[in-house]
């Protein structure tokens, strides 16, 4: 797509009705590389450009939260050399991007079992989060060693501890209190969830938080995902009628 088309797509977006939180399952790096006769790791490296474009375009539009699924709990089961390469790439990307994040006023955040990351990654990540903590244009959250079942179980465990030590009563447990124990505490739920690479599944991502998200499946492999692809997803989202259990008539009557 040429630059003119990208601009015209962007202009069609209603800035008053942007999702507050967009989440992306960045999938298809390996297949993208394979289709070019390259090793899978080349696909991961090329995917960094798409991360940059997605973050830049979301911030430019004024989307306050962007969450990217970068490494799942299950991804630890990949061949050791691929896991090592991904961890190295993560470290290098954080090192390279902190300056740009600060320039663009973007705060870096991470969710997942950060304790399971290599020490150097964890330390650098926490430092980058600290170095960008004052930025308030957009929060970019990386889901790292994340899975929803892990998150829900650790929330349940914390809740059990609170009940055990008497600081919470079982009868007071409600959705708000449970949400407060999830790693996404304080963030709005994603209103738009995008998955690339043509797969129509959720793969253990934000199962609680996407209860009412609009799902958008792109055929593109992640390294091919560009600004205009994000614009297209948002335009598609803006055509949906979000009923939250009500009838269509109820929604139109209110207007
Ligand atoms: C997404 O691309 C990146 C990670 C899961 C880390 P994949 O590596 O899953 O690429 P495919 O799906 O095998 O093509
Ligand atoms: C989901 O992609 C996890 C990330 C994008 C980080 P996978 O490639 O791991 O998902 P499955 O295994 O195909 O469902
Ligand atoms: Mg995949």
mmCIF file of C-alpha atoms and ligand atoms in Angstrom:
data_model
loop_
_atom_site.group_PDB
_atom_site.id
_atom_site.type_symbol
_atom_site.label_atom_id
_atom_site.label_comp_id
_atom_site.label_asym_id
_atom_site.label_seq_id
_atom_site.Cartn_x
_atom_site.Cartn_y
_atom_site.Cartn_z
ATOM 1 C CA UNK A 1 0.000 0.000 0.000
ATOM 2 C CA UNK A 2 1.341 3.461 -0.849
ATOM 3 C CA UNK A 3 1.701 6.409 1.490
ATOM 4 C CA UNK A 4 -1.436 8.188 0.130
ATOM 5 C CA UNK A 5 -3.619 5.195 0.871
ATOM 6 C CA UNK A 6 -2.189 4.901 4.383
ATOM 7 C CA UNK A 7 -2.995 8.560 5.044
ATOM 8 C CA UNK A 8 -6.521 8.260 3.662
ATOM 9 C CA UNK A 9 -7.185 5.205 5.848
ATOM 10 C CA UNK A 10 -5.936 7.127 8.875
ATOM 11 C CA UNK A 11 -8.222 10.057 8.039
ATOM 12 C CA UNK A 12 -11.272 7.791 8.015
ATOM 13 C CA UNK A 13 -10.755 6.884 11.677
ATOM 14 C CA UNK A 14 -13.162 8.573 14.087
ATOM 15 C CA UNK A 15 -10.835 9.877 16.779
ATOM 16 C CA UNK A 16 -13.753 10.298 19.174
ATOM 17 C CA UNK A 17 -14.447 6.562 19.134
ATOM 18 C CA UNK A 18 -11.001 5.062 19.459
ATOM 19 C CA UNK A 19 -10.550 1.934 21.548
ATOM 20 C CA UNK A 20 -8.829 2.842 24.822
ATOM 21 C CA UNK A 21 -6.925 -0.404 24.794
ATOM 22 C CA UNK A 22 -5.762 -2.417 21.791
ATOM 23 C CA UNK A 23 -4.127 -5.800 22.352
ATOM 24 C CA UNK A 24 -2.238 -7.710 19.670
ATOM 25 C CA UNK A 25 -1.242 -11.360 19.428
ATOM 26 C CA UNK A 26 1.816 -10.948 17.216
ATOM 27 C CA UNK A 27 1.867 -14.235 15.314
ATOM 28 C CA UNK A 28 3.442 -15.636 12.166
ATOM 29 C CA UNK A 29 7.124 -14.672 12.448
ATOM 30 C CA UNK A 30 8.312 -18.225 11.823
ATOM 31 C CA UNK A 31 6.098 -18.861 8.798
ATOM 32 C CA UNK A 32 7.029 -15.457 7.352
ATOM 33 C CA UNK A 33 10.720 -16.357 7.555
ATOM 34 C CA UNK A 34 10.142 -19.855 6.195
ATOM 35 C CA UNK A 35 8.296 -18.444 3.182
ATOM 36 C CA UNK A 36 11.469 -16.508 2.398
ATOM 37 C CA UNK A 37 13.731 -19.518 2.910
ATOM 38 C CA UNK A 38 15.168 -17.966 6.081
ATOM 39 C CA UNK A 39 15.490 -19.326 9.651
ATOM 40 C CA UNK A 40 12.624 -18.612 12.074
ATOM 41 C CA UNK A 41 14.771 -16.233 14.112
ATOM 42 C CA UNK A 42 15.004 -13.919 11.080
ATOM 43 C CA UNK A 43 11.222 -13.592 11.332
ATOM 44 C CA UNK A 44 11.446 -12.575 14.993
ATOM 45 C CA UNK A 45 14.095 -9.971 14.174
ATOM 46 C CA UNK A 46 11.973 -8.569 11.348
ATOM 47 C CA UNK A 47 8.949 -8.438 13.656
ATOM 48 C CA UNK A 48 10.626 -5.691 15.682
ATOM 49 C CA UNK A 49 9.898 -3.193 12.872
ATOM 50 C CA UNK A 50 6.200 -4.064 13.150
ATOM 51 C CA UNK A 51 6.322 -3.546 16.920
ATOM 52 C CA UNK A 52 7.798 -0.088 16.325
ATOM 53 C CA UNK A 53 5.156 0.775 13.703
ATOM 54 C CA UNK A 54 2.276 -0.458 15.872
ATOM 55 C CA UNK A 55 3.502 1.508 18.895
ATOM 56 C CA UNK A 56 4.124 4.656 16.859
ATOM 57 C CA UNK A 57 0.792 4.588 15.063
ATOM 58 C CA UNK A 58 -1.227 3.779 18.191
ATOM 59 C CA UNK A 59 0.461 6.654 20.054
ATOM 60 C CA UNK A 60 -0.044 9.063 17.126
ATOM 61 C CA UNK A 61 -3.748 8.251 17.041
ATOM 62 C CA UNK A 62 -4.119 8.763 20.782
ATOM 63 C CA UNK A 63 -4.779 5.196 21.939
ATOM 64 C CA UNK A 64 -3.810 5.191 25.629
ATOM 65 C CA UNK A 65 -3.018 1.456 26.019
ATOM 66 C CA UNK A 66 -1.357 -0.959 23.611
ATOM 67 C CA UNK A 67 -0.553 -4.481 24.791
ATOM 68 C CA UNK A 68 1.587 -6.866 22.757
ATOM 69 C CA UNK A 69 1.769 -10.610 23.356
ATOM 70 C CA UNK A 70 5.482 -11.219 22.865
ATOM 71 C CA UNK A 71 6.210 -14.509 24.640
ATOM 72 C CA UNK A 72 3.774 -16.969 26.184
ATOM 73 C CA UNK A 73 4.235 -19.401 29.064
ATOM 74 C CA UNK A 74 3.908 -22.152 26.449
ATOM 75 C CA UNK A 75 6.640 -20.622 24.269
ATOM 76 C CA UNK A 76 9.225 -21.868 26.817
ATOM 77 C CA UNK A 77 8.596 -25.278 25.239
ATOM 78 C CA UNK A 78 10.132 -24.217 21.923
ATOM 79 C CA UNK A 79 13.606 -25.444 20.893
ATOM 80 C CA UNK A 80 16.216 -24.060 23.270
ATOM 81 C CA UNK A 81 18.098 -22.073 20.596
ATOM 82 C CA UNK A 82 14.888 -20.284 19.542
ATOM 83 C CA UNK A 83 14.058 -19.356 23.157
ATOM 84 C CA UNK A 84 17.624 -18.086 23.657
ATOM 85 C CA UNK A 85 17.447 -16.058 20.440
ATOM 86 C CA UNK A 86 14.103 -14.544 21.491
ATOM 87 C CA UNK A 87 15.482 -13.562 24.908
ATOM 88 C CA UNK A 88 18.539 -11.998 23.263
ATOM 89 C CA UNK A 89 16.346 -10.087 20.833
ATOM 90 C CA UNK A 90 14.185 -8.862 23.692
ATOM 91 C CA UNK A 91 17.215 -7.551 25.545
ATOM 92 C CA UNK A 92 18.611 -5.835 22.456
ATOM 93 C CA UNK A 93 15.240 -4.307 21.557
ATOM 94 C CA UNK A 94 14.737 -2.876 25.041
ATOM 95 C CA UNK A 95 18.267 -1.409 24.934
ATOM 96 C CA UNK A 96 17.691 0.121 21.494
ATOM 97 C CA UNK A 97 14.185 1.463 22.050
ATOM 98 C CA UNK A 98 14.250 3.211 25.443
ATOM 99 C CA UNK A 99 15.437 6.478 23.883
ATOM 100 C CA UNK A 100 12.622 6.388 21.298
ATOM 101 C CA UNK A 101 10.047 5.501 23.944
ATOM 102 C CA UNK A 102 11.098 8.549 25.933
ATOM 103 C CA UNK A 103 11.133 10.747 22.830
ATOM 104 C CA UNK A 104 7.588 9.603 22.021
ATOM 105 C CA UNK A 105 6.428 9.934 25.645
ATOM 106 C CA UNK A 106 5.522 6.229 25.860
ATOM 107 C CA UNK A 107 5.617 4.320 29.150
ATOM 108 C CA UNK A 108 6.883 0.740 29.019
ATOM 109 C CA UNK A 109 5.086 -1.837 31.135
ATOM 110 C CA UNK A 110 5.257 -5.631 31.321
ATOM 111 C CA UNK A 111 2.891 -8.371 32.445
ATOM 112 C CA UNK A 112 3.680 -12.029 32.993
ATOM 113 C CA UNK A 113 5.879 -14.201 35.130
ATOM 114 C CA UNK A 114 8.862 -11.824 34.962
ATOM 115 C CA UNK A 115 10.687 -13.913 37.586
ATOM 116 C CA UNK A 116 11.085 -16.652 34.992
ATOM 117 C CA UNK A 117 12.973 -14.380 32.556
ATOM 118 C CA UNK A 118 16.790 -14.499 32.454
ATOM 119 C CA UNK A 119 18.185 -12.199 35.166
ATOM 120 C CA UNK A 120 19.699 -9.716 32.727
ATOM 121 C CA UNK A 121 16.438 -9.416 30.779
ATOM 122 C CA UNK A 122 14.443 -8.899 33.937
ATOM 123 C CA UNK A 123 16.810 -6.259 35.288
ATOM 124 C CA UNK A 124 17.001 -4.357 31.997
ATOM 125 C CA UNK A 125 13.239 -4.559 31.571
ATOM 126 C CA UNK A 126 12.556 -3.224 35.076
ATOM 127 C CA UNK A 127 15.088 -0.439 34.500
ATOM 128 C CA UNK A 128 13.438 0.518 31.179
ATOM 129 C CA UNK A 129 10.045 0.531 32.898
ATOM 130 C CA UNK A 130 11.478 2.814 35.545
ATOM 131 C CA UNK A 131 13.195 5.078 32.993
ATOM 132 C CA UNK A 132 9.913 5.550 31.094
ATOM 133 C CA UNK A 133 7.587 5.627 34.105
ATOM 134 C CA UNK A 134 6.831 9.366 33.864
ATOM 135 C CA UNK A 135 5.662 9.164 30.242
ATOM 136 C CA UNK A 136 1.928 9.584 29.856
ATOM 137 C CA UNK A 137 0.996 9.579 26.176
ATOM 138 C CA UNK A 138 0.554 5.815 25.929
ATOM 139 C CA UNK A 139 1.298 2.713 27.996
ATOM 140 C CA UNK A 140 2.954 -0.002 25.945
ATOM 141 C CA UNK A 141 2.626 -3.314 27.772
ATOM 142 C CA UNK A 142 4.653 -6.341 26.750
ATOM 143 C CA UNK A 143 3.198 -9.686 27.775
ATOM 144 C CA UNK A 144 6.277 -11.769 28.552
ATOM 145 C CA UNK A 145 6.214 -15.282 29.891
ATOM 146 C CA UNK A 146 2.525 -14.549 30.150
ATOM 147 C CA UNK A 147 -0.501 -16.772 29.977
ATOM 148 C CA UNK A 148 -3.967 -16.107 31.176
ATOM 149 C CA UNK A 149 -4.305 -19.311 33.175
ATOM 150 C CA UNK A 150 -1.046 -18.514 34.960
ATOM 151 C CA UNK A 151 -2.371 -15.019 35.711
ATOM 152 C CA UNK A 152 -5.761 -16.217 36.972
ATOM 153 C CA UNK A 153 -4.206 -18.891 39.179
ATOM 154 C CA UNK A 154 -1.744 -16.440 40.739
ATOM 155 C CA UNK A 155 -4.660 -14.023 41.393
ATOM 156 C CA UNK A 156 -6.627 -16.860 43.015
ATOM 157 C CA UNK A 157 -3.610 -17.732 45.163
ATOM 158 C CA UNK A 158 -3.212 -14.120 46.342
ATOM 159 C CA UNK A 159 -6.911 -13.983 47.116
ATOM 160 C CA UNK A 160 -6.695 -17.202 49.110
ATOM 161 C CA UNK A 161 -3.823 -15.671 51.089
ATOM 162 C CA UNK A 162 -5.880 -12.538 51.808
ATOM 163 C CA UNK A 163 -8.779 -14.662 53.055
ATOM 164 C CA UNK A 164 -6.409 -16.861 55.046
ATOM 165 C CA UNK A 165 -4.797 -13.910 56.838
ATOM 166 C CA UNK A 166 -8.179 -12.316 57.485
ATOM 167 C CA UNK A 167 -7.785 -9.172 55.333
ATOM 168 C CA UNK A 168 -10.630 -10.235 53.013
ATOM 169 C CA UNK A 169 -13.875 -12.119 53.630
ATOM 170 C CA UNK A 170 -15.091 -14.709 51.108
ATOM 171 C CA UNK A 171 -18.473 -12.962 50.912
ATOM 172 C CA UNK A 172 -16.742 -9.703 49.838
ATOM 173 C CA UNK A 173 -15.060 -11.282 46.825
ATOM 174 C CA UNK A 174 -16.416 -9.643 43.685
ATOM 175 C CA UNK A 175 -15.238 -8.906 40.133
ATOM 176 C CA UNK A 176 -13.582 -5.621 41.075
ATOM 177 C CA UNK A 177 -11.551 -7.243 43.846
ATOM 178 C CA UNK A 178 -10.494 -10.089 41.555
ATOM 179 C CA UNK A 179 -9.505 -7.662 38.790
ATOM 180 C CA UNK A 180 -7.351 -5.830 41.295
ATOM 181 C CA UNK A 181 -5.249 -8.978 41.683
ATOM 182 C CA UNK A 182 -4.633 -9.478 37.967
ATOM 183 C CA UNK A 183 -1.453 -8.193 36.316
ATOM 184 C CA UNK A 184 -3.558 -5.698 34.345
ATOM 185 C CA UNK A 185 -4.745 -3.946 37.505
ATOM 186 C CA UNK A 186 -5.710 -0.346 36.731
ATOM 187 C CA UNK A 187 -5.834 -0.860 32.971
ATOM 188 C CA UNK A 188 -9.075 -0.735 30.978
ATOM 189 C CA UNK A 189 -10.028 -4.035 29.310
ATOM 190 C CA UNK A 190 -8.938 -4.333 25.663
ATOM 191 C CA UNK A 191 -11.773 -3.260 23.387
ATOM 192 C CA UNK A 192 -10.018 -4.524 20.283
ATOM 193 C CA UNK A 193 -7.952 -7.710 20.093
ATOM 194 C CA UNK A 194 -5.984 -8.290 16.908
ATOM 195 C CA UNK A 195 -4.275 -11.545 15.955
ATOM 196 C CA UNK A 196 -2.095 -11.761 12.883
ATOM 197 C CA UNK A 197 -1.123 -14.752 10.692
ATOM 198 C CA UNK A 198 -4.613 -16.065 9.967
ATOM 199 C CA UNK A 199 -4.961 -18.156 13.136
ATOM 200 C CA UNK A 200 -8.365 -17.757 14.812
ATOM 201 C CA UNK A 201 -7.494 -18.588 18.386
ATOM 202 C CA UNK A 202 -6.636 -16.808 21.604
ATOM 203 C CA UNK A 203 -3.709 -18.997 22.812
ATOM 204 C CA UNK A 204 -4.137 -18.272 26.516
ATOM 205 C CA UNK A 205 -4.108 -14.470 26.205
ATOM 206 C CA UNK A 206 -6.050 -12.167 28.542
ATOM 207 C CA UNK A 207 -8.991 -14.537 28.864
ATOM 208 C CA UNK A 208 -10.578 -12.525 31.671
ATOM 209 C CA UNK A 209 -9.933 -9.116 30.119
ATOM 210 C CA UNK A 210 -11.247 -9.871 26.600
ATOM 211 C CA UNK A 211 -14.705 -10.928 27.810
ATOM 212 C CA UNK A 212 -16.246 -8.208 25.618
ATOM 213 C CA UNK A 213 -13.400 -7.331 23.250
ATOM 214 C CA UNK A 214 -14.006 -7.137 19.521
ATOM 215 C CA UNK A 215 -11.830 -9.736 17.794
ATOM 216 C CA UNK A 216 -10.027 -8.998 14.546
ATOM 217 C CA UNK A 217 -8.049 -11.632 12.677
ATOM 218 C CA UNK A 218 -5.564 -10.410 10.086
ATOM 219 C CA UNK A 219 -4.226 -12.734 7.393
ATOM 220 C CA UNK A 220 -0.867 -10.973 7.430
ATOM 221 C CA UNK A 221 2.149 -12.464 9.148
ATOM 222 C CA UNK A 222 3.376 -10.190 11.936
ATOM 223 C CA UNK A 223 6.565 -8.963 10.132
ATOM 224 C CA UNK A 224 4.310 -7.687 7.293
ATOM 225 C CA UNK A 225 1.937 -5.840 9.650
ATOM 226 C CA UNK A 226 2.174 -2.095 8.983
ATOM 227 C CA UNK A 227 0.473 1.095 10.115
ATOM 228 C CA UNK A 228 -2.300 0.765 7.537
ATOM 229 C CA UNK A 229 -3.107 -2.705 8.883
ATOM 230 C CA UNK A 230 -3.683 -1.243 12.331
ATOM 231 C CA UNK A 231 -5.815 1.521 10.790
ATOM 232 C CA UNK A 232 -7.887 -1.112 8.945
ATOM 233 C CA UNK A 233 -8.429 -3.047 12.180
ATOM 234 C CA UNK A 234 -9.560 0.109 13.981
ATOM 235 C CA UNK A 235 -11.890 1.080 11.123
ATOM 236 C CA UNK A 236 -13.393 -2.414 11.251
ATOM 237 C CA UNK A 237 -13.804 -2.076 15.029
ATOM 238 C CA UNK A 238 -15.586 1.250 14.558
ATOM 239 C CA UNK A 239 -18.184 -0.446 12.321
ATOM 240 C CA UNK A 240 -19.130 -2.973 15.000
ATOM 241 C CA UNK A 241 -22.196 -2.548 17.172
ATOM 242 C CA UNK A 242 -21.119 -3.297 20.731
ATOM 243 C CA UNK A 243 -24.274 -4.440 22.499
ATOM 244 C CA UNK A 244 -22.996 -5.803 25.824
ATOM 245 C CA UNK A 245 -25.990 -8.096 26.088
ATOM 246 C CA UNK A 246 -28.569 -5.459 25.190
ATOM 247 C CA UNK A 247 -30.661 -5.306 22.017
ATOM 248 C CA UNK A 248 -29.740 -3.149 19.053
ATOM 249 C CA UNK A 249 -32.963 -1.116 19.567
ATOM 250 C CA UNK A 250 -31.985 -0.273 23.128
ATOM 251 C CA UNK A 251 -28.713 1.194 21.884
ATOM 252 C CA UNK A 252 -30.208 3.327 19.108
ATOM 253 C CA UNK A 253 -33.006 4.664 21.374
ATOM 254 C CA UNK A 254 -30.430 6.114 23.750
ATOM 255 C CA UNK A 255 -28.800 8.253 21.035
HETATM 256 C C1 LIG B 1 5.085 -15.175 16.954
HETATM 257 O O1 LIG B 1 5.483 -15.831 15.795
HETATM 258 C C2 LIG B 1 6.224 -14.917 17.909
HETATM 259 C C3 LIG B 1 6.203 -15.748 19.130
HETATM 260 C C4 LIG B 1 5.272 -16.570 19.458
HETATM 261 C C5 LIG B 1 7.319 -15.601 20.040
HETATM 262 P P1 LIG B 1 5.722 -17.400 15.787
HETATM 263 O O2 LIG B 1 7.107 -17.677 16.200
HETATM 264 O O3 LIG B 1 4.666 -18.091 16.558
HETATM 265 O O4 LIG B 1 5.569 -17.736 14.234
HETATM 266 P P2 LIG B 1 4.731 -18.926 13.606
HETATM 267 O O5 LIG B 1 3.340 -18.838 14.170
HETATM 268 O O6 LIG B 1 5.411 -20.199 13.971
HETATM 269 O O7 LIG B 1 4.753 -18.653 12.134
HETATM 270 C C1 LIG B 2 0.879 -16.972 20.684
HETATM 271 O O1 LIG B 2 1.502 -17.433 19.532
HETATM 272 C C2 LIG B 2 1.879 -16.362 21.616
HETATM 273 C C3 LIG B 2 2.501 -15.139 21.126
HETATM 274 C C4 LIG B 2 2.174 -14.473 20.049
HETATM 275 C C5 LIG B 2 3.549 -14.636 21.959
HETATM 276 P P1 LIG B 2 1.898 -18.985 19.367
HETATM 277 O O2 LIG B 2 2.459 -19.130 18.002
HETATM 278 O O3 LIG B 2 2.734 -19.409 20.487
HETATM 279 O O4 LIG B 2 0.480 -19.667 19.488
HETATM 280 P P2 LIG B 2 -0.024 -21.124 19.050
HETATM 281 O O5 LIG B 2 0.868 -22.101 19.707
HETATM 282 O O6 LIG B 2 0.072 -21.206 17.558
HETATM 283 O O7 LIG B 2 -1.443 -21.187 19.497
HETATM 284 MG MG1 LIG B 3 2.839 -18.801 16.139
#
